[in-house]
Amino acid sequence: MLAALGFATIAVLLLVTMSKRASVLVALILLPVLAALIGGFASDLGELTLGGLSKVAPTGIMIAFAVLYFSLMVDAGLFDPLIRALLRAARGDPLRITVATAVLTLCVALDGDGASTFLITVSALLPVYKRLGMNPLVLSGVVCLGAGVMNMVPWGGPTVRAMAALKLDSSEVFNPVLPAMGFGVAWVLVASYLLGRRERNRLGALTPPGPAPDVRIGEDKGDGREPLASTAAATPATAEPSLQATTVDGQEPRATRSPGDGPGAVRVPPLPRTWLNIFNLVLTVTLVVCLIQEVLPLPVLFVLGFAIAVLVNHPTWEQQQALLDKHAKSVVLVTTMIFAAGVLTGILSGTKMIDEMAEAFVSVVPDSFGSHLPVAVAVTGMPLSLVFTPDAYYFGVLPVLAETANGFGTDPAEVARAAILGQMTTGFPLSPLTASTFILVGMSGVPLGEHQRFIFRWAFATTLVMTAGALLTGAFSL
């Protein structure tokens, strides 16, 4: 009963979101609540929901301050040199931009953390896509492919869970599939080339941009602070509109006042732009290093990082308030998705629907199929990322599958290797059961259903390519 209810909940969720019959936010909240009521858990609904919200709260806090941090850095022009370099290297060619997206994602995703990968790559590259008029689904899709393959690293969540569940080490699970992972990386580059070529055909090759103007790419001019006297005269077009000169009745131009410039206002001397850029770069590099080294929990790092960045870049209360007003919509859109996903996972896990689904799935595997389980696990792992949370699959389904395979003389390690080729690796950036998926689609500005429809076949093809590579290199047998 619970298993059927759980499968039905996931199926209806995918149906209504991909067909746009309901918003993802509404579906993530109301469908699991309805399932809990049907299953007879009305009295526990509050506790189940709060349990799910509590688990995703750190992620919600992290993403709120991360969006603010990277939005501030985009406004400040931190990524402008990278953007201009990419535009020059790409020569206005969407194909080259798409391949560069894949390369950047593969490098950034080495830390094995999907959330930080999405935050960094999307923040850096979305302005480029907007400037060239490229489809943001290409950005979210290519980042999805690269991050999915790199999530197989031994310190990534799926591989760690597989090793813990079956009491294996990385030499038994990850090392044998390293060549297959190489096949996956190669396929990601090929897929990015094909997607980029299709985008080039849609847009046509653009002419190389000329010298970059001294403005924020895709943002308002200026940074909300008074320019230095030496630069204001030299670059009047880049000054804040509220500070630009106005001419009245032929008189000499004079600067208009900004909020907080009245009598008694505290005068905060602006930092030179060059030193501010250097400070932002050092702060961001330090933050990324701390994220990789896990010096502090991710939410704490982003809270501290944003507080320092906003104090230095926008020292007055008016500037800080304007920054929050400007980016409030982005923060709300992403964080509400995170907490809505917490309602879904909290109810499915707390009611034991996920556990019952795992047992039901294992029970339908015929005994005659036992010797071919590794291949079956590899091929089905990616689609099942849409159904099972990583904990439910690796700690509920995988041990039973491994024991079944062991009864047919197949090494349980082969089943573990097969699982990490798709289950919450290539599949996690599409799954509504992981909070990082909503970071990716939220920051890219694309609906979850469209993202899934656009990239599902490419992600599944990644798993198939790696499965073929694993068979060819002997990671597991047919």
Short mmCIF file of C-alpha atoms in Angstrom, two decimals:
data_model
loop_
_atom_site.label_atom_id
_atom_site.label_comp_id
_atom_site.label_asym_id
_atom_site.label_seq_id
_atom_site.Cartn_x
_atom_site.Cartn_y
_atom_site.Cartn_z
CA MET A 1 0.00 0.00 0.00
CA LEU A 2 2.68 2.51 1.05
CA ALA A 3 4.93 1.52 -1.85
CA ALA A 4 2.13 2.04 -4.38
CA LEU A 5 1.25 5.36 -2.77
CA GLY A 6 4.86 6.49 -2.94
CA PHE A 7 5.31 5.49 -6.58
CA ALA A 8 2.02 7.19 -7.44
CA THR A 9 3.12 10.39 -5.69
CA ILE A 10 6.38 10.54 -7.63
CA ALA A 11 4.65 9.69 -10.92
CA VAL A 12 2.01 12.39 -10.49
CA LEU A 13 4.68 14.90 -9.44
CA LEU A 14 6.68 14.27 -12.60
CA LEU A 15 3.54 14.34 -14.74
CA VAL A 16 2.15 17.63 -13.48
CA THR A 17 5.52 19.44 -13.48
CA MET A 18 6.70 18.26 -16.88
CA SER A 19 3.31 18.95 -18.44
CA LYS A 20 3.12 22.35 -16.67
CA ARG A 21 -0.26 21.52 -15.17
CA ALA A 22 0.95 22.91 -11.84
CA SER A 23 3.96 24.83 -10.60
CA VAL A 24 6.77 22.78 -9.09
CA LEU A 25 6.41 24.64 -5.80
CA VAL A 26 2.74 23.76 -5.42
CA ALA A 27 3.25 20.15 -6.52
CA LEU A 28 6.15 19.57 -4.13
CA ILE A 29 4.03 20.68 -1.18
CA LEU A 30 0.48 19.54 -1.88
CA LEU A 31 1.09 16.12 -3.48
CA PRO A 32 3.06 14.61 -0.56
CA VAL A 33 0.61 16.15 1.92
CA LEU A 34 -2.27 14.52 0.03
CA ALA A 35 -0.38 11.21 -0.02
CA ALA A 36 0.15 11.42 3.75
CA LEU A 37 -3.55 12.04 4.33
CA ILE A 38 -4.52 9.12 2.09
CA GLY A 39 -2.02 6.89 3.87
CA GLY A 40 -3.52 7.67 7.27
CA PHE A 41 -0.72 9.90 8.59
CA ALA A 42 -2.86 12.97 9.23
CA SER A 43 -1.95 13.08 12.93
CA ASP A 44 1.78 12.98 12.12
CA LEU A 45 1.65 15.44 9.23
CA GLY A 46 3.07 18.36 11.19
CA GLU A 47 5.96 16.38 12.60
CA LEU A 48 6.79 14.80 9.23
CA THR A 49 6.75 18.15 7.44
CA LEU A 50 8.88 19.88 10.06
CA GLY A 51 11.33 16.99 9.95
CA GLY A 52 11.80 17.45 6.23
CA LEU A 53 12.09 21.22 6.54
CA SER A 54 14.70 20.86 9.28
CA LYS A 55 16.88 18.67 7.07
CA VAL A 56 16.92 21.13 4.18
CA ALA A 57 17.15 24.25 6.35
CA PRO A 58 20.98 24.41 6.17
CA THR A 59 20.78 24.11 2.38
CA GLY A 60 18.13 26.82 2.22
CA ILE A 61 20.23 29.16 4.34
CA MET A 62 23.31 28.43 2.26
CA ILE A 63 21.62 29.09 -1.06
CA ALA A 64 19.99 32.32 0.16
CA PHE A 65 23.30 33.87 1.13
CA ALA A 66 25.16 32.26 -1.78
CA VAL A 67 22.77 33.84 -4.29
CA LEU A 68 23.24 37.20 -2.59
CA TYR A 69 27.02 36.78 -2.52
CA PHE A 70 27.45 35.84 -6.16
CA SER A 71 24.87 38.40 -7.29
CA LEU A 72 26.89 41.05 -5.49
CA MET A 73 30.07 39.84 -7.19
CA VAL A 74 28.42 39.87 -10.61
CA ASP A 75 27.23 43.44 -9.99
CA ALA A 76 30.74 44.39 -8.86
CA GLY A 77 32.21 43.07 -12.11
CA LEU A 78 34.26 40.24 -10.61
CA PHE A 79 33.44 37.90 -13.47
CA ASP A 80 33.77 40.51 -16.23
CA PRO A 81 37.38 39.58 -17.12
CA LEU A 82 36.38 35.91 -17.37
CA ILE A 83 33.35 36.80 -19.45
CA ARG A 84 35.35 39.00 -21.80
CA ALA A 85 38.03 36.31 -22.11
CA LEU A 86 35.41 33.71 -22.96
CA LEU A 87 33.80 36.03 -25.49
CA ARG A 88 37.15 36.74 -27.12
CA ALA A 89 38.10 33.04 -27.18
CA ALA A 90 34.65 32.06 -28.46
CA ARG A 91 34.64 34.87 -31.03
CA GLY A 92 30.92 35.19 -30.51
CA ASP A 93 30.42 31.49 -31.28
CA PRO A 94 27.81 29.73 -29.11
CA LEU A 95 29.46 26.39 -29.84
CA ARG A 96 32.72 27.44 -28.18
CA ILE A 97 30.87 28.92 -25.23
CA THR A 98 29.00 25.66 -24.71
CA VAL A 99 32.17 23.56 -24.78
CA ALA A 100 33.83 26.04 -22.40
CA THR A 101 30.86 25.57 -20.07
CA ALA A 102 31.48 21.83 -19.99
CA VAL A 103 35.21 22.26 -19.34
CA LEU A 104 34.63 24.77 -16.53
CA THR A 105 32.00 22.54 -14.91
CA LEU A 106 34.25 19.47 -15.04
CA CYS A 107 37.00 21.43 -13.28
CA VAL A 108 34.84 23.10 -10.64
CA ALA A 109 32.95 19.87 -9.86
CA LEU A 110 36.12 18.13 -8.68
CA ASP A 111 35.11 19.01 -5.13
CA GLY A 112 32.21 16.55 -5.44
CA ASP A 113 29.66 19.08 -4.17
CA GLY A 114 26.85 19.80 -6.61
CA ALA A 115 25.56 22.88 -4.83
CA SER A 116 28.85 24.79 -4.92
CA THR A 117 29.44 23.67 -8.53
CA PHE A 118 26.11 25.11 -9.64
CA LEU A 119 26.61 28.31 -7.68
CA ILE A 120 30.03 29.02 -9.16
CA THR A 121 29.49 27.96 -12.79
CA VAL A 122 26.03 29.44 -13.29
CA SER A 123 27.00 32.72 -11.61
CA ALA A 124 30.03 33.05 -13.87
CA LEU A 125 28.46 31.97 -17.15
CA LEU A 126 24.84 33.13 -17.10
CA PRO A 127 25.80 36.72 -18.05
CA VAL A 128 27.66 35.34 -21.09
CA TYR A 129 24.62 33.35 -22.20
CA LYS A 130 22.38 36.37 -21.73
CA ARG A 131 24.71 38.62 -23.68
CA LEU A 132 24.84 36.22 -26.63
CA GLY A 133 21.12 35.46 -26.47
CA MET A 134 21.73 31.76 -25.85
CA ASN A 135 19.10 29.45 -24.41
CA PRO A 136 19.62 29.12 -20.62
CA LEU A 137 18.49 25.49 -20.90
CA VAL A 138 21.79 24.83 -22.68
CA LEU A 139 23.64 26.24 -19.67
CA SER A 140 21.68 24.24 -17.08
CA GLY A 141 21.88 21.13 -19.28
CA VAL A 142 25.62 21.18 -19.92
CA VAL A 143 26.36 21.98 -16.28
CA CYS A 144 24.07 19.07 -15.37
CA LEU A 145 26.05 16.67 -17.56
CA GLY A 146 29.46 17.73 -16.29
CA ALA A 147 28.49 17.79 -12.62
CA GLY A 148 26.76 14.41 -12.94
CA VAL A 149 29.87 12.62 -14.19
CA MET A 150 32.16 14.29 -11.66
CA ASN A 151 29.84 13.33 -8.81
CA MET A 152 31.35 9.84 -9.12
CA VAL A 153 34.56 10.94 -7.36
CA PRO A 154 35.36 8.94 -4.19
CA TRP A 155 34.49 11.88 -1.95
CA GLY A 156 31.17 12.47 -3.73
CA GLY A 157 27.93 11.51 -2.04
CA PRO A 158 26.90 8.46 -4.16
CA THR A 159 30.30 6.73 -4.04
CA VAL A 160 30.67 7.36 -0.32
CA ARG A 161 27.23 5.88 0.29
CA ALA A 162 27.95 2.85 -1.91
CA MET A 163 31.20 2.14 -0.06
CA ALA A 164 29.55 2.58 3.34
CA ALA A 165 26.52 0.44 2.52
CA LEU A 166 28.56 -2.52 1.26
CA LYS A 167 31.63 -1.96 3.50
CA LEU A 168 34.00 -1.51 0.57
CA ASP A 169 36.82 0.94 -0.08
CA SER A 170 37.50 3.20 -3.04
CA SER A 171 39.98 0.79 -4.60
CA GLU A 172 37.15 -1.73 -4.95
CA VAL A 173 34.41 0.67 -6.06
CA PHE A 174 35.87 3.74 -7.75
CA ASN A 175 39.24 2.71 -9.18
CA PRO A 176 37.83 0.02 -11.53
CA VAL A 177 35.31 2.49 -13.03
CA LEU A 178 37.84 5.30 -13.50
CA PRO A 179 38.29 4.42 -17.21
CA ALA A 180 34.49 4.39 -17.61
CA MET A 181 34.40 7.82 -15.99
CA GLY A 182 36.89 8.91 -18.65
CA PHE A 183 34.41 7.71 -21.27
CA GLY A 184 31.78 9.82 -19.52
CA VAL A 185 33.95 12.94 -19.54
CA ALA A 186 34.62 12.47 -23.26
CA TRP A 187 30.90 12.08 -23.92
CA VAL A 188 30.12 15.27 -21.97
CA LEU A 189 32.50 17.16 -24.25
CA VAL A 190 30.93 15.57 -27.33
CA ALA A 191 27.42 16.32 -26.07
CA SER A 192 28.37 19.93 -25.33
CA TYR A 193 29.76 20.23 -28.85
CA LEU A 194 26.52 18.89 -30.35
CA LEU A 195 24.35 21.13 -28.17
CA GLY A 196 26.56 24.10 -28.98
CA ARG A 197 26.39 23.42 -32.70
CA ARG A 198 22.62 23.26 -32.49
CA GLU A 199 22.59 26.55 -30.60
CA ARG A 200 24.94 28.08 -33.19
CA ASN A 201 22.57 27.03 -35.95
CA ARG A 202 19.72 28.62 -34.05
CA LEU A 203 21.45 31.92 -33.46
CA GLY A 204 24.01 32.05 -36.23
CA ALA A 205 27.65 32.80 -35.49
CA LEU A 206 27.91 36.21 -33.87
CA THR A 207 30.58 38.77 -34.77
CA PRO A 208 33.42 39.07 -32.25
CA PRO A 209 32.68 41.78 -29.70
CA GLY A 210 34.68 44.95 -29.81
CA PRO A 211 36.49 46.50 -26.86
CA ALA A 212 34.41 45.85 -23.78
CA PRO A 213 32.79 48.98 -22.39
CA ASP A 214 33.38 49.80 -18.77
CA VAL A 215 29.99 48.58 -17.62
CA ARG A 216 28.72 45.53 -15.86
CA ILE A 217 27.73 42.90 -18.39
CA GLY A 218 23.98 42.41 -18.17
CA GLU A 219 23.71 44.73 -15.17
CA ASP A 220 22.91 48.36 -14.45
CA LYS A 221 25.69 50.86 -14.88
CA GLY A 222 27.75 51.71 -11.84
CA ASP A 223 27.87 50.06 -8.46
CA GLY A 224 25.74 52.36 -6.38
CA ARG A 225 28.70 54.29 -4.97
CA GLU A 226 30.22 57.68 -5.74
CA PRO A 227 33.03 57.55 -8.28
CA LEU A 228 36.41 59.04 -7.55
CA ALA A 229 36.81 62.58 -8.80
CA SER A 230 39.63 61.50 -11.09
CA THR A 231 37.53 58.88 -12.82
CA ALA A 232 34.17 60.58 -12.83
CA ALA A 233 35.26 63.11 -15.39
CA ALA A 234 37.04 60.56 -17.53
CA THR A 235 34.18 58.08 -17.69
CA PRO A 236 30.91 59.96 -17.26
CA ALA A 237 28.91 57.24 -19.01
CA THR A 238 29.71 54.72 -16.32
CA ALA A 239 28.71 56.81 -13.36
CA GLU A 240 25.67 56.02 -11.27
CA PRO A 241 22.61 57.67 -12.86
CA SER A 242 21.79 59.47 -9.60
CA LEU A 243 25.28 61.02 -9.68
CA GLN A 244 25.41 62.01 -13.34
CA ALA A 245 25.65 65.68 -14.17
CA THR A 246 22.53 67.60 -15.08
CA THR A 247 22.34 70.85 -16.95
CA VAL A 248 19.68 73.36 -15.98
CA ASP A 249 19.17 76.52 -18.09
CA GLY A 250 22.61 76.28 -19.60
CA GLN A 251 24.38 76.40 -16.22
CA GLU A 252 27.37 74.30 -15.37
CA PRO A 253 26.56 70.62 -14.71
CA ARG A 254 26.27 69.62 -11.09
CA ALA A 255 25.93 66.24 -9.39
CA THR A 256 22.57 65.29 -7.94
CA ARG A 257 22.46 63.87 -4.47
CA SER A 258 22.08 60.20 -3.66
CA PRO A 259 20.01 58.89 -0.74
CA GLY A 260 21.85 59.55 2.49
CA ASP A 261 23.80 62.57 1.15
CA GLY A 262 21.85 65.13 3.15
CA PRO A 263 23.07 67.23 6.07
CA GLY A 264 24.53 65.15 8.87
CA ALA A 265 25.03 62.04 6.68
CA VAL A 266 28.17 60.05 7.42
CA ARG A 267 30.54 60.34 4.47
CA VAL A 268 32.11 56.99 3.54
CA PRO A 269 35.04 57.48 1.17
CA PRO A 270 34.77 54.99 -1.72
CA LEU A 271 37.53 52.48 -2.30
CA PRO A 272 39.40 52.70 -5.60
CA ARG A 273 37.80 50.33 -8.10
CA THR A 274 41.03 48.40 -8.76
CA TRP A 275 41.64 47.61 -5.10
CA LEU A 276 37.99 46.69 -4.66
CA ASN A 277 38.24 44.21 -7.53
CA ILE A 278 41.37 42.69 -6.01
CA PHE A 279 39.65 42.42 -2.64
CA ASN A 280 36.62 40.71 -4.21
CA LEU A 281 38.85 38.25 -6.06
CA VAL A 282 40.85 37.36 -2.95
CA LEU A 283 37.67 37.00 -0.89
CA THR A 284 36.02 34.74 -3.48
CA VAL A 285 39.11 32.54 -3.92
CA THR A 286 39.39 32.23 -0.15
CA LEU A 287 35.71 31.32 0.09
CA VAL A 288 36.02 28.65 -2.62
CA VAL A 289 39.11 27.14 -0.95
CA CYS A 290 37.29 27.07 2.40
CA LEU A 291 34.32 25.39 0.71
CA ILE A 292 36.54 22.67 -0.75
CA GLN A 293 38.48 22.19 2.49
CA GLU A 294 35.24 22.29 4.54
CA VAL A 295 36.80 24.71 7.02
CA LEU A 296 33.31 25.57 8.28
CA PRO A 297 29.83 24.38 7.32
CA LEU A 298 28.77 25.73 3.93
CA PRO A 299 25.92 27.92 5.29
CA VAL A 300 28.29 29.56 7.78
CA LEU A 301 30.87 30.27 5.09
CA PHE A 302 28.37 31.97 2.81
CA VAL A 303 26.80 33.96 5.65
CA LEU A 304 30.21 35.29 6.70
CA GLY A 305 31.37 35.79 3.11
CA PHE A 306 28.31 37.83 2.17
CA ALA A 307 28.49 39.95 5.32
CA ILE A 308 32.12 40.87 4.62
CA ALA A 309 31.51 41.46 0.91
CA VAL A 310 28.50 43.70 1.38
CA LEU A 311 30.22 45.74 4.09
CA VAL A 312 33.21 46.49 1.84
CA ASN A 313 31.38 46.91 -1.47
CA HIS A 314 28.28 48.71 -0.14
CA PRO A 315 29.24 50.38 3.14
CA THR A 316 26.11 52.53 3.59
CA TRP A 317 22.73 51.34 4.76
CA GLU A 318 21.02 52.71 1.65
CA GLN A 319 23.34 50.78 -0.68
CA GLN A 320 22.90 47.56 1.27
CA GLN A 321 19.13 47.93 1.25
CA ALA A 322 19.15 48.58 -2.50
CA LEU A 323 21.21 45.42 -3.07
CA LEU A 324 18.77 43.32 -1.05
CA ASP A 325 15.78 44.83 -2.85
CA LYS A 326 17.37 44.16 -6.23
CA HIS A 327 18.04 40.45 -5.64
CA ALA A 328 15.20 39.54 -3.27
CA LYS A 329 13.20 37.89 -6.05
CA SER A 330 16.04 35.52 -6.96
CA VAL A 331 16.54 34.52 -3.34
CA VAL A 332 12.85 33.86 -2.74
CA LEU A 333 12.40 31.81 -5.92
CA VAL A 334 15.27 29.46 -5.10
CA THR A 335 14.84 29.08 -1.34
CA THR A 336 11.11 28.37 -1.56
CA MET A 337 11.88 25.48 -3.91
CA ILE A 338 14.43 24.12 -1.44
CA PHE A 339 11.97 24.13 1.44
CA ALA A 340 9.17 22.72 -0.74
CA ALA A 341 11.47 19.82 -1.63
CA GLY A 342 12.00 19.33 2.10
CA VAL A 343 8.26 18.77 2.52
CA LEU A 344 8.34 16.05 -0.13
CA THR A 345 11.37 14.17 1.21
CA GLY A 346 10.28 14.60 4.82
CA ILE A 347 6.90 12.99 4.21
CA LEU A 348 8.18 10.22 1.94
CA SER A 349 10.95 9.30 4.36
CA GLY A 350 9.01 9.80 7.60
CA THR A 351 6.07 7.66 6.49
CA LYS A 352 8.51 4.92 5.35
CA MET A 353 7.10 5.15 1.83
CA ILE A 354 10.65 5.28 0.48
CA ASP A 355 11.62 2.11 2.38
CA GLU A 356 8.55 0.27 1.11
CA MET A 357 9.28 1.45 -2.45
CA ALA A 358 12.82 0.07 -2.19
CA GLU A 359 11.60 -3.34 -1.02
CA ALA A 360 8.92 -3.46 -3.70
CA PHE A 361 11.45 -2.62 -6.39
CA VAL A 362 13.83 -5.37 -5.29
CA SER A 363 11.04 -7.93 -5.07
CA VAL A 364 10.19 -7.63 -8.76
CA VAL A 365 13.70 -8.57 -9.91
CA PRO A 366 13.44 -12.15 -11.23
CA ASP A 367 15.96 -14.70 -9.98
CA SER A 368 16.96 -15.55 -13.55
CA PHE A 369 18.17 -11.99 -13.93
CA GLY A 370 20.59 -12.23 -11.04
CA SER A 371 23.73 -12.82 -13.07
CA HIS A 372 23.02 -9.71 -15.17
CA LEU A 373 22.28 -7.43 -12.24
CA PRO A 374 25.31 -5.11 -12.64
CA VAL A 375 24.26 -4.09 -16.15
CA ALA A 376 20.63 -3.72 -15.09
CA VAL A 377 21.65 -1.60 -12.10
CA ALA A 378 23.84 0.61 -14.30
CA VAL A 379 21.16 1.19 -16.92
CA THR A 380 18.31 1.83 -14.48
CA GLY A 381 20.28 3.88 -11.96
CA MET A 382 19.91 7.23 -13.71
CA PRO A 383 16.11 7.08 -14.24
CA LEU A 384 15.63 5.81 -10.68
CA SER A 385 17.27 9.01 -9.41
CA LEU A 386 13.88 10.58 -10.09
CA VAL A 387 12.22 8.10 -7.73
CA PHE A 388 14.62 7.31 -4.87
CA THR A 389 16.57 9.62 -2.63
CA PRO A 390 20.29 8.74 -2.48
CA ASP A 391 19.98 7.38 1.06
CA ALA A 392 16.96 5.25 0.16
CA TYR A 393 18.68 3.73 -2.85
CA TYR A 394 22.19 3.19 -1.51
CA PHE A 395 21.20 2.08 1.98
CA GLY A 396 17.88 0.40 1.10
CA VAL A 397 17.98 -0.95 -2.45
CA LEU A 398 21.69 -1.48 -3.13
CA PRO A 399 22.46 -3.92 -0.27
CA VAL A 400 19.59 -6.19 -1.29
CA LEU A 401 20.63 -6.09 -4.95
CA ALA A 402 24.26 -6.80 -4.01
CA GLU A 403 23.26 -9.77 -1.85
CA THR A 404 21.05 -11.10 -4.64
CA ALA A 405 23.92 -10.82 -7.12
CA ASN A 406 26.26 -12.50 -4.65
CA GLY A 407 23.93 -15.50 -4.59
CA PHE A 408 24.49 -15.88 -8.32
CA GLY A 409 28.26 -15.66 -7.97
CA THR A 410 28.60 -11.98 -8.87
CA ASP A 411 30.90 -9.82 -6.75
CA PRO A 412 28.83 -7.27 -4.78
CA ALA A 413 31.49 -4.68 -5.64
CA GLU A 414 30.41 -4.92 -9.28
CA VAL A 415 26.89 -3.90 -8.29
CA ALA A 416 28.30 -0.93 -6.38
CA ARG A 417 30.35 0.13 -9.41
CA ALA A 418 27.30 -0.15 -11.62
CA ALA A 419 25.19 1.94 -9.26
CA ILE A 420 27.50 4.95 -9.28
CA LEU A 421 27.35 5.13 -13.07
CA GLY A 422 23.92 6.70 -12.89
CA GLN A 423 22.13 6.66 -9.54
CA MET A 424 22.36 10.20 -8.19
CA THR A 425 25.46 10.86 -10.32
CA THR A 426 24.29 11.59 -13.85
CA GLY A 427 20.75 11.64 -12.47
CA PHE A 428 21.04 13.95 -9.48
CA PRO A 429 20.87 17.31 -11.33
CA LEU A 430 17.46 16.28 -12.72
CA SER A 431 15.94 14.78 -9.59
CA PRO A 432 13.27 16.66 -7.65
CA LEU A 433 14.44 14.74 -4.58
CA THR A 434 17.74 16.66 -4.24
CA ALA A 435 17.89 20.28 -3.16
CA SER A 436 20.85 21.09 -5.42
CA THR A 437 18.66 20.52 -8.49
CA PHE A 438 16.61 23.54 -7.51
CA ILE A 439 19.77 25.57 -7.07
CA LEU A 440 20.70 24.77 -10.68
CA VAL A 441 17.32 25.51 -12.24
CA GLY A 442 16.63 28.45 -9.94
CA MET A 443 19.87 30.27 -10.69
CA SER A 444 19.62 29.44 -14.40
CA GLY A 445 16.06 30.76 -14.48
CA VAL A 446 14.55 27.68 -16.14
CA PRO A 447 11.53 25.60 -15.03
CA LEU A 448 12.33 22.14 -13.64
CA GLY A 449 10.06 20.36 -16.13
CA GLU A 450 11.66 22.03 -19.14
CA HIS A 451 15.13 21.29 -17.78
CA GLN A 452 14.24 17.61 -17.36
CA ARG A 453 12.75 17.32 -20.84
CA PHE A 454 15.69 19.11 -22.41
CA ILE A 455 18.57 17.16 -20.86
CA PHE A 456 17.14 13.77 -19.76
CA ARG A 457 18.12 11.86 -22.91
CA TRP A 458 21.60 13.38 -22.89
CA ALA A 459 22.13 12.45 -19.24
CA PHE A 460 20.81 8.93 -19.84
CA ALA A 461 23.16 8.63 -22.81
CA THR A 462 26.03 9.54 -20.47
CA THR A 463 25.15 6.56 -18.29
CA LEU A 464 24.90 4.27 -21.32
CA VAL A 465 28.31 5.42 -22.59
CA MET A 466 29.91 4.82 -19.20
CA THR A 467 28.20 1.43 -18.93
CA ALA A 468 29.67 0.44 -22.27
CA GLY A 469 33.05 1.71 -21.09
CA ALA A 470 32.77 -0.31 -17.87
CA LEU A 471 31.98 -3.46 -19.83
CA LEU A 472 34.88 -2.88 -22.21
CA THR A 473 37.37 -2.26 -19.40
CA GLY A 474 36.14 -5.10 -17.19
CA ALA A 475 34.70 -3.08 -14.31
CA PHE A 476 31.79 -5.54 -14.35
CA SER A 477 30.67 -8.32 -16.66
CA LEU A 478 27.63 -8.79 -18.83
#
